[in-house]
mmCIF file of C-alpha atoms in Angstrom:
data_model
loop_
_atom_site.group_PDB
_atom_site.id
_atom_site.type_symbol
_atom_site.label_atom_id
_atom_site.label_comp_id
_atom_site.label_asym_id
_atom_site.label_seq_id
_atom_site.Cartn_x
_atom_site.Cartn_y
_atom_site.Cartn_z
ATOM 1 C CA UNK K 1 -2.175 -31.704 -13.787
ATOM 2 C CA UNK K 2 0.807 -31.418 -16.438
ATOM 3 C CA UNK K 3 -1.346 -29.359 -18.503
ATOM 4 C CA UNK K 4 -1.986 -27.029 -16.099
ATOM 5 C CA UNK K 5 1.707 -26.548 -15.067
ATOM 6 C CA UNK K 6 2.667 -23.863 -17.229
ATOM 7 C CA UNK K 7 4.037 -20.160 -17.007
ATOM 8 C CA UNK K 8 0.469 -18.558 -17.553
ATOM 9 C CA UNK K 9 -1.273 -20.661 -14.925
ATOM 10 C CA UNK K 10 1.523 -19.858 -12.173
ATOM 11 C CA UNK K 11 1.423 -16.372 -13.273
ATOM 12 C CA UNK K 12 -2.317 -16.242 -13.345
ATOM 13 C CA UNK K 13 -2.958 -17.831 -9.823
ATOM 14 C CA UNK K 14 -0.528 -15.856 -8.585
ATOM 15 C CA UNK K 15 -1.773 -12.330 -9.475
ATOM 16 C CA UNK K 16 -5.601 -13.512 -8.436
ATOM 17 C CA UNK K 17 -4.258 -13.898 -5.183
ATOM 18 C CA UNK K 18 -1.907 -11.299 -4.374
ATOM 19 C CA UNK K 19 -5.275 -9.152 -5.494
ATOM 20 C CA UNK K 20 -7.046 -10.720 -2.954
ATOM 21 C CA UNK K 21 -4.277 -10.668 -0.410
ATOM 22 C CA UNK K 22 -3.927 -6.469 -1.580
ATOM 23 C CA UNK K 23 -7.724 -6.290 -0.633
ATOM 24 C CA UNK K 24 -7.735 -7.256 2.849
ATOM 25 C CA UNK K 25 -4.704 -5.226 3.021
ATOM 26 C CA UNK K 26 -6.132 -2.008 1.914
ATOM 27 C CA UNK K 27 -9.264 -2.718 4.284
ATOM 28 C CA UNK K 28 -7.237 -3.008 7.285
ATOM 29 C CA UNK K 29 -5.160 -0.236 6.356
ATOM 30 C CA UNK K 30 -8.427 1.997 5.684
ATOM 31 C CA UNK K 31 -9.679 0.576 9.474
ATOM 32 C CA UNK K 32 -6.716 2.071 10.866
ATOM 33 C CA UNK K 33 -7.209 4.971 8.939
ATOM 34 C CA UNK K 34 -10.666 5.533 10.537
ATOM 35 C CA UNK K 35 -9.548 4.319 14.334
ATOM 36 C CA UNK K 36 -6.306 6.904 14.616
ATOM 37 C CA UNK K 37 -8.188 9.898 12.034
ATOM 38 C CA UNK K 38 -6.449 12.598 13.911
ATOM 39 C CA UNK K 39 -3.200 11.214 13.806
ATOM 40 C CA UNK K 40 -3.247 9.282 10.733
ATOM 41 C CA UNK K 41 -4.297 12.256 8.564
ATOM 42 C CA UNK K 42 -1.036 14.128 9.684
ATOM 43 C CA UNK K 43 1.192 11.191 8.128
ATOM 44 C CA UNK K 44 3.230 10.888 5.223
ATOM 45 C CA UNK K 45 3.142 8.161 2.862
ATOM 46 C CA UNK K 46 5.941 5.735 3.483
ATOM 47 C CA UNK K 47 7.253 2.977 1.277
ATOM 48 C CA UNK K 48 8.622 0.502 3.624
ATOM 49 C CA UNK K 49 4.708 -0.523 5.288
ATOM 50 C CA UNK K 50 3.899 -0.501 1.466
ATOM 51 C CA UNK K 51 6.775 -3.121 0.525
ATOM 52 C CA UNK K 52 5.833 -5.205 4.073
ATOM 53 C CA UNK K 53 2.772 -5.494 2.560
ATOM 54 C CA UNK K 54 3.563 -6.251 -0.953
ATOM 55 C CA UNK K 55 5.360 -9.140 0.025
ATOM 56 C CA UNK K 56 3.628 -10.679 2.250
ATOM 57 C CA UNK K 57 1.013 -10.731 -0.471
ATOM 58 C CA UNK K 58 3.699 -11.913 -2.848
ATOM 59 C CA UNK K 59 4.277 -14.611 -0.298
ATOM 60 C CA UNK K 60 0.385 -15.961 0.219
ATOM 61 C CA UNK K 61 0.157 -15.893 -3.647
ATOM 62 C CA UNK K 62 3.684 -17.873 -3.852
ATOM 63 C CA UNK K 63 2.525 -20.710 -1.344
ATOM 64 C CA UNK K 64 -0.931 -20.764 -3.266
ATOM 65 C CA UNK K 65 1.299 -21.738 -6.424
ATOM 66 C CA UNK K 66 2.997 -24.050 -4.693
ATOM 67 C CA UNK K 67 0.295 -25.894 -2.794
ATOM 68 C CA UNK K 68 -1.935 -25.928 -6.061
ATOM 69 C CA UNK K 69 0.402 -27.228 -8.666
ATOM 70 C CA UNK K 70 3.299 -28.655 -6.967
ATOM 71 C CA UNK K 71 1.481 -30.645 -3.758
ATOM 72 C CA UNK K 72 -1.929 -30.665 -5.763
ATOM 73 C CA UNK K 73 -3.960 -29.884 -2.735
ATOM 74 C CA UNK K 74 -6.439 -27.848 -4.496
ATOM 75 C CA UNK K 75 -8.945 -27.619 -1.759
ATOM 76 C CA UNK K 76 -6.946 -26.254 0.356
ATOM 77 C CA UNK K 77 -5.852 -23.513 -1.830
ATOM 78 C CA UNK K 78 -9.783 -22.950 -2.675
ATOM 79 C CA UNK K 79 -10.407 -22.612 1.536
ATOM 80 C CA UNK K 80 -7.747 -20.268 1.927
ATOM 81 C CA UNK K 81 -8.577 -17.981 -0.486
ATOM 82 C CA UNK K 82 -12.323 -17.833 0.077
ATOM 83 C CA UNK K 83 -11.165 -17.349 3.895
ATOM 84 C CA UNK K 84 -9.069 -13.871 2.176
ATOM 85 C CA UNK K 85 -11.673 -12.895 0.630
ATOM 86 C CA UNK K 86 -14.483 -13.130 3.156
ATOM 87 C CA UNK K 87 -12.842 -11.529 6.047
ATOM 88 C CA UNK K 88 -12.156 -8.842 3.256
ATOM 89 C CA UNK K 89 -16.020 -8.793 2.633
ATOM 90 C CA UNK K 90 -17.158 -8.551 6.295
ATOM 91 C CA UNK K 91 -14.554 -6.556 7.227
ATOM 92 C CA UNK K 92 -15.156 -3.654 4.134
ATOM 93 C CA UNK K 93 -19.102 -4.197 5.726
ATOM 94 C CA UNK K 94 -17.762 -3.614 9.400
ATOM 95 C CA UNK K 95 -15.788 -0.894 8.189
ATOM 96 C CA UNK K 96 -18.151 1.417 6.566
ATOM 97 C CA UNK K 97 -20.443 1.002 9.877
ATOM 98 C CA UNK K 98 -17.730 1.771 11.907
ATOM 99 C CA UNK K 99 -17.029 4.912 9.630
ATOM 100 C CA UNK K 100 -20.472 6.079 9.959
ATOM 101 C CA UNK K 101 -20.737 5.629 13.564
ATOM 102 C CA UNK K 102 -17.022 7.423 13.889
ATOM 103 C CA UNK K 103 -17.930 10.563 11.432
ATOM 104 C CA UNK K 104 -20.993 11.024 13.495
ATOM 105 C CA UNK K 105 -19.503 11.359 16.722
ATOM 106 C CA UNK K 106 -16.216 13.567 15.820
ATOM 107 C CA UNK K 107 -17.438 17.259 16.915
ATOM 108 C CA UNK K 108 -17.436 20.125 14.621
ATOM 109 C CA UNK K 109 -14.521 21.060 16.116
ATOM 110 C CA UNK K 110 -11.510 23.486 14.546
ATOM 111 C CA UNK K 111 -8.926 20.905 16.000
ATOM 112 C CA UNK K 112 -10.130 18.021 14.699
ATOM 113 C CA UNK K 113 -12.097 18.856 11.005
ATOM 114 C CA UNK K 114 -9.296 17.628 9.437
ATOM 115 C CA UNK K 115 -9.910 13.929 11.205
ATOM 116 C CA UNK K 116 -13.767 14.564 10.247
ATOM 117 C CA UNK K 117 -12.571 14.874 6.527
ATOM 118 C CA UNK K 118 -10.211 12.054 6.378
ATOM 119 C CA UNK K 119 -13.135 9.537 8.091
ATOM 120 C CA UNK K 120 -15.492 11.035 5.234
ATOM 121 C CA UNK K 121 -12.956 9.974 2.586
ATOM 122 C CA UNK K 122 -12.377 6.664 4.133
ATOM 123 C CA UNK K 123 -16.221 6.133 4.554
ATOM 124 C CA UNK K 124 -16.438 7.482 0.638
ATOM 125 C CA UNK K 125 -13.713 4.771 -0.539
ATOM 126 C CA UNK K 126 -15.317 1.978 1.299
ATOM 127 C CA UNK K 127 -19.001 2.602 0.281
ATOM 128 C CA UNK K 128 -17.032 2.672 -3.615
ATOM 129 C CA UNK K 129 -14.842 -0.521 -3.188
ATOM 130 C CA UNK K 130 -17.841 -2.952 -1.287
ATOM 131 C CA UNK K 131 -19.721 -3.571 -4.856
ATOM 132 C CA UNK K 132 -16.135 -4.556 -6.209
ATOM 133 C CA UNK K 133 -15.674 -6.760 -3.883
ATOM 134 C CA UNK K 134 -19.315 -8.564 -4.092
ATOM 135 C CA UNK K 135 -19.063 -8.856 -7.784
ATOM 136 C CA UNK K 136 -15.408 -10.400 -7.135
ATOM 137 C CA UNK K 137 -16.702 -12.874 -4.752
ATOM 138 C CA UNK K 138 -19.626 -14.037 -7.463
ATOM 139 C CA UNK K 139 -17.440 -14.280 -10.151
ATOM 140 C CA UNK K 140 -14.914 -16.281 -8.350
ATOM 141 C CA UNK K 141 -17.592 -18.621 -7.048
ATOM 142 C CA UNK K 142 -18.495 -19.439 -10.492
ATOM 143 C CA UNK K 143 -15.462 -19.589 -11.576
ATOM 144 C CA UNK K 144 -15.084 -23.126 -9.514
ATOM 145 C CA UNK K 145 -18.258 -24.464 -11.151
ATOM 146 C CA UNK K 146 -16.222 -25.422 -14.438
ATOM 147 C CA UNK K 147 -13.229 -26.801 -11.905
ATOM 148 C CA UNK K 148 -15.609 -29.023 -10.065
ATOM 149 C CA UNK K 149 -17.169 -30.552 -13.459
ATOM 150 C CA UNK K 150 -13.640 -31.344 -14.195
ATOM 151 C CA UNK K 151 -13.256 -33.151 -11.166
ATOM 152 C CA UNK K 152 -16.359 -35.298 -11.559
ATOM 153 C CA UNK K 153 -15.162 -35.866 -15.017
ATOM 154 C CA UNK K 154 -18.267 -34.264 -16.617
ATOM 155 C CA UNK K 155 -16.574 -31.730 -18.676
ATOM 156 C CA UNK K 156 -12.565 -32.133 -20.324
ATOM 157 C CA UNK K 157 -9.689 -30.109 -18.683
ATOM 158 C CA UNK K 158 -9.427 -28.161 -21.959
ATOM 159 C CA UNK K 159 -12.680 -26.969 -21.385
ATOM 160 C CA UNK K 160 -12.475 -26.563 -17.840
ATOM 161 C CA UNK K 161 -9.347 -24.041 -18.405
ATOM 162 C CA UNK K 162 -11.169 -21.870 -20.786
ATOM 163 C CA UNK K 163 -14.290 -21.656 -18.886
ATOM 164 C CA UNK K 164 -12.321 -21.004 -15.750
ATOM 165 C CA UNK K 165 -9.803 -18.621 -17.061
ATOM 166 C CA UNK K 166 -12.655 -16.514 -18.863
ATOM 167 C CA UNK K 167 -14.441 -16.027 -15.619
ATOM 168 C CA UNK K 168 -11.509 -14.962 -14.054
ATOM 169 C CA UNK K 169 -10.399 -12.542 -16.947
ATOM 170 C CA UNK K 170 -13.995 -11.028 -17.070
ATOM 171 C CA UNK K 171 -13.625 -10.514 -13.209
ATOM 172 C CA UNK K 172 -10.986 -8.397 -13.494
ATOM 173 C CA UNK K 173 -12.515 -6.115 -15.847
ATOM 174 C CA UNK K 174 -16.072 -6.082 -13.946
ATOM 175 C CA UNK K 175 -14.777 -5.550 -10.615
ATOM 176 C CA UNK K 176 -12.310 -2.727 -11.404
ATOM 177 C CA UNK K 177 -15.041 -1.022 -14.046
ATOM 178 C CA UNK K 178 -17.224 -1.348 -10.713
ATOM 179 C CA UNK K 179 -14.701 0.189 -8.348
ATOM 180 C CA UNK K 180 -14.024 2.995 -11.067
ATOM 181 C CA UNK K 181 -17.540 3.891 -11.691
ATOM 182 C CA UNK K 182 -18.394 3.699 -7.776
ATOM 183 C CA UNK K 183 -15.188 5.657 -6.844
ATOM 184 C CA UNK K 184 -15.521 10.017 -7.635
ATOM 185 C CA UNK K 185 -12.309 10.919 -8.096
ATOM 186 C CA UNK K 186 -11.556 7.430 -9.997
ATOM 187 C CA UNK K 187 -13.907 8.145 -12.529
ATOM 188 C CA UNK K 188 -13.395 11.577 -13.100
ATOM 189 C CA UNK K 189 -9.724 10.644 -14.130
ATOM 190 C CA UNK K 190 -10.791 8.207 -16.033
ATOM 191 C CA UNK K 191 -12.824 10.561 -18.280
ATOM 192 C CA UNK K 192 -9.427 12.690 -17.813
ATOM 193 C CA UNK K 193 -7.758 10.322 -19.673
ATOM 194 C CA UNK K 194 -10.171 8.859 -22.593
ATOM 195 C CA UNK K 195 -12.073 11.876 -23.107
ATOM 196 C CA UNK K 196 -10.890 14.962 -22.907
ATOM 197 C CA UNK K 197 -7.304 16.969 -23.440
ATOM 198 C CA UNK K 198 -4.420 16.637 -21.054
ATOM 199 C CA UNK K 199 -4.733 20.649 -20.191
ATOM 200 C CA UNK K 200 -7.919 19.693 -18.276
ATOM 201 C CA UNK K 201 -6.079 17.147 -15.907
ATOM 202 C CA UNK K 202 -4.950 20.751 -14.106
ATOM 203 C CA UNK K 203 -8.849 22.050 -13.312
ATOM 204 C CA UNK K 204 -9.425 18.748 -11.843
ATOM 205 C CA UNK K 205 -6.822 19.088 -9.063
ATOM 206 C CA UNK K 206 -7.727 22.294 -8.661
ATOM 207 C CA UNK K 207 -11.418 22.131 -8.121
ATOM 208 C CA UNK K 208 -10.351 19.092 -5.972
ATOM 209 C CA UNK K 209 -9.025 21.496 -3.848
ATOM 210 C CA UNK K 210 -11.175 24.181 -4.215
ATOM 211 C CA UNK K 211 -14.000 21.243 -2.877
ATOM 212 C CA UNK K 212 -12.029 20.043 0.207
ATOM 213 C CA UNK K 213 -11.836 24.370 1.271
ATOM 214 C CA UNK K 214 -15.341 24.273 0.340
ATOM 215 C CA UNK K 215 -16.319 21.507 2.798
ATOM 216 C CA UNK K 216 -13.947 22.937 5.531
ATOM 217 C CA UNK K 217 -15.375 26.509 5.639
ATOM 218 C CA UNK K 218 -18.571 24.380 5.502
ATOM 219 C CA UNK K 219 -18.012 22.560 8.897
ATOM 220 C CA UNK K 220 -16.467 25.821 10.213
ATOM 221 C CA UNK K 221 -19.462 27.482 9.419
ATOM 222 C CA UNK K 222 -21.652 25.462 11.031
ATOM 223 C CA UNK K 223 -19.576 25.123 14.182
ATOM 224 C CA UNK K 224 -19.897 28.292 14.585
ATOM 225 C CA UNK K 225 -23.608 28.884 14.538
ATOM 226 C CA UNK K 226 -24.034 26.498 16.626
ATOM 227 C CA UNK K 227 -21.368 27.935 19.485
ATOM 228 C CA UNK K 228 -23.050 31.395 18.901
ATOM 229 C CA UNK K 229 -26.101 29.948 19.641
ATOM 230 C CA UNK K 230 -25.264 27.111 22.042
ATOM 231 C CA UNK K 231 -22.157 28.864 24.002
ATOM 232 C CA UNK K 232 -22.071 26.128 26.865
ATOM 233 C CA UNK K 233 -22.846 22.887 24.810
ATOM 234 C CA UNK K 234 -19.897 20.408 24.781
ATOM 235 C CA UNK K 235 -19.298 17.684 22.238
ATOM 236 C CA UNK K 236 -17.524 14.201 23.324
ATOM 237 C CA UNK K 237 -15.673 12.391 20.637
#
């Protein structure tokens, strides 16, 4: 493994799995977002759950290093991962039902549209992020195709690393290009930024907003009708 012990391979395995370890983290943070919409949509950002998390990840990805090139127990590292990356996968799945089930049974109610709207854009994100994380989960799976001919001494470790290390690099680029072109507001900054002036980045914030008025008047609206119409009809959330 001496070839392998070098600056880019530390830095490489470490990055993959911090990603990975990020993932999960953003799911679970999204879940919450979903459970506690009323409350959570009142709340500020706040850096310290943000560094909690970043280290931790920075920790997992760390130990991964360490058990992979130092104690050379390579399945392990494989296992652990995988295990990352599918709870990510059936919890992103779990998610966006739960979302569903959650948006339809919040009333069209003036005290709580604004936990209706933040379950929408929670339900948006996760319907954008699940191909991502599909196409990660393929491309890491072959990416252990090269590592296990290696192993059973069918292909040279030179050859393994560039096979393995291309997979991973084109990864990167096809799951984010996924997310990007999956995700609204992603892609519309993205066009922002390669295609047209800087003076335009100001109409897209602004029609941003005009869209989230739009959709409350919407909901308003519709509430209502259907009070005007339906005066003693109660909704349970």
């Amino acid at each position: 493994f001496s070839e392998f012990e070098n600056p880019f391979a530390w830095i490489q395995n470490s990055l993959f799995t911090m990603s990975s370890s990020l993932y999960l983290a953003l799911v679970v943070e999204r879940t919450f977002a979903v459970r506690n919409a009323a409350r959570y949509e009142q709340t500020r950002f706040h850096l310290l759950p943000l560094a909690i998390v970043i280290c931790l990840s920075m920790a997992v990805a760390l130990f991964i290093v360490y058990a992979n090139f130092w104690l050379v127990e390579m399945l392990t590292t494989i296992i652990i991962v995988y295990t990352i990356e599918g709870c990510t996968l059936i919890s992103s799945v779990s998610l966006i039902i739960y979302a569903r089930r959650k948006y339809g049974h919040i009333p069209y109610d003036s005290d709580r549209l604004k936990a209706k709207y933040q379950v929408k854009e929670v339900l948006d994100f996760s319907m954008a992020i699940l191909p991502s994380l599909i196409i990660g989960a393929v491309m890491h799976t072959l990416s252990l195709v090269p590592t296990l001919l290696w192993m059973y001494g069918i292909i040279s470790m030179a050859v393994d690393g560039t096979l393995f290390y291309s997979v991973h690099s084109l990864n990167c680029i096809l799951s984010k290009l996924t997310l990007i072109g999956c995700h609204k507001e992603m892609r519309q900054r993205l066009k922002q930024m390669f295609f047209k002036g800087s003076s335009e980045g100001i109409h897209i914030v602004r029609d941003a907003e005009g869209e989230g008025r739009q959709y409350f008047e919407q909901i308003k609206a519709a509430w209502d009708k259907h009070e005007k119409h339906n005066p003693r009809e109660k909704y349970i959330s």
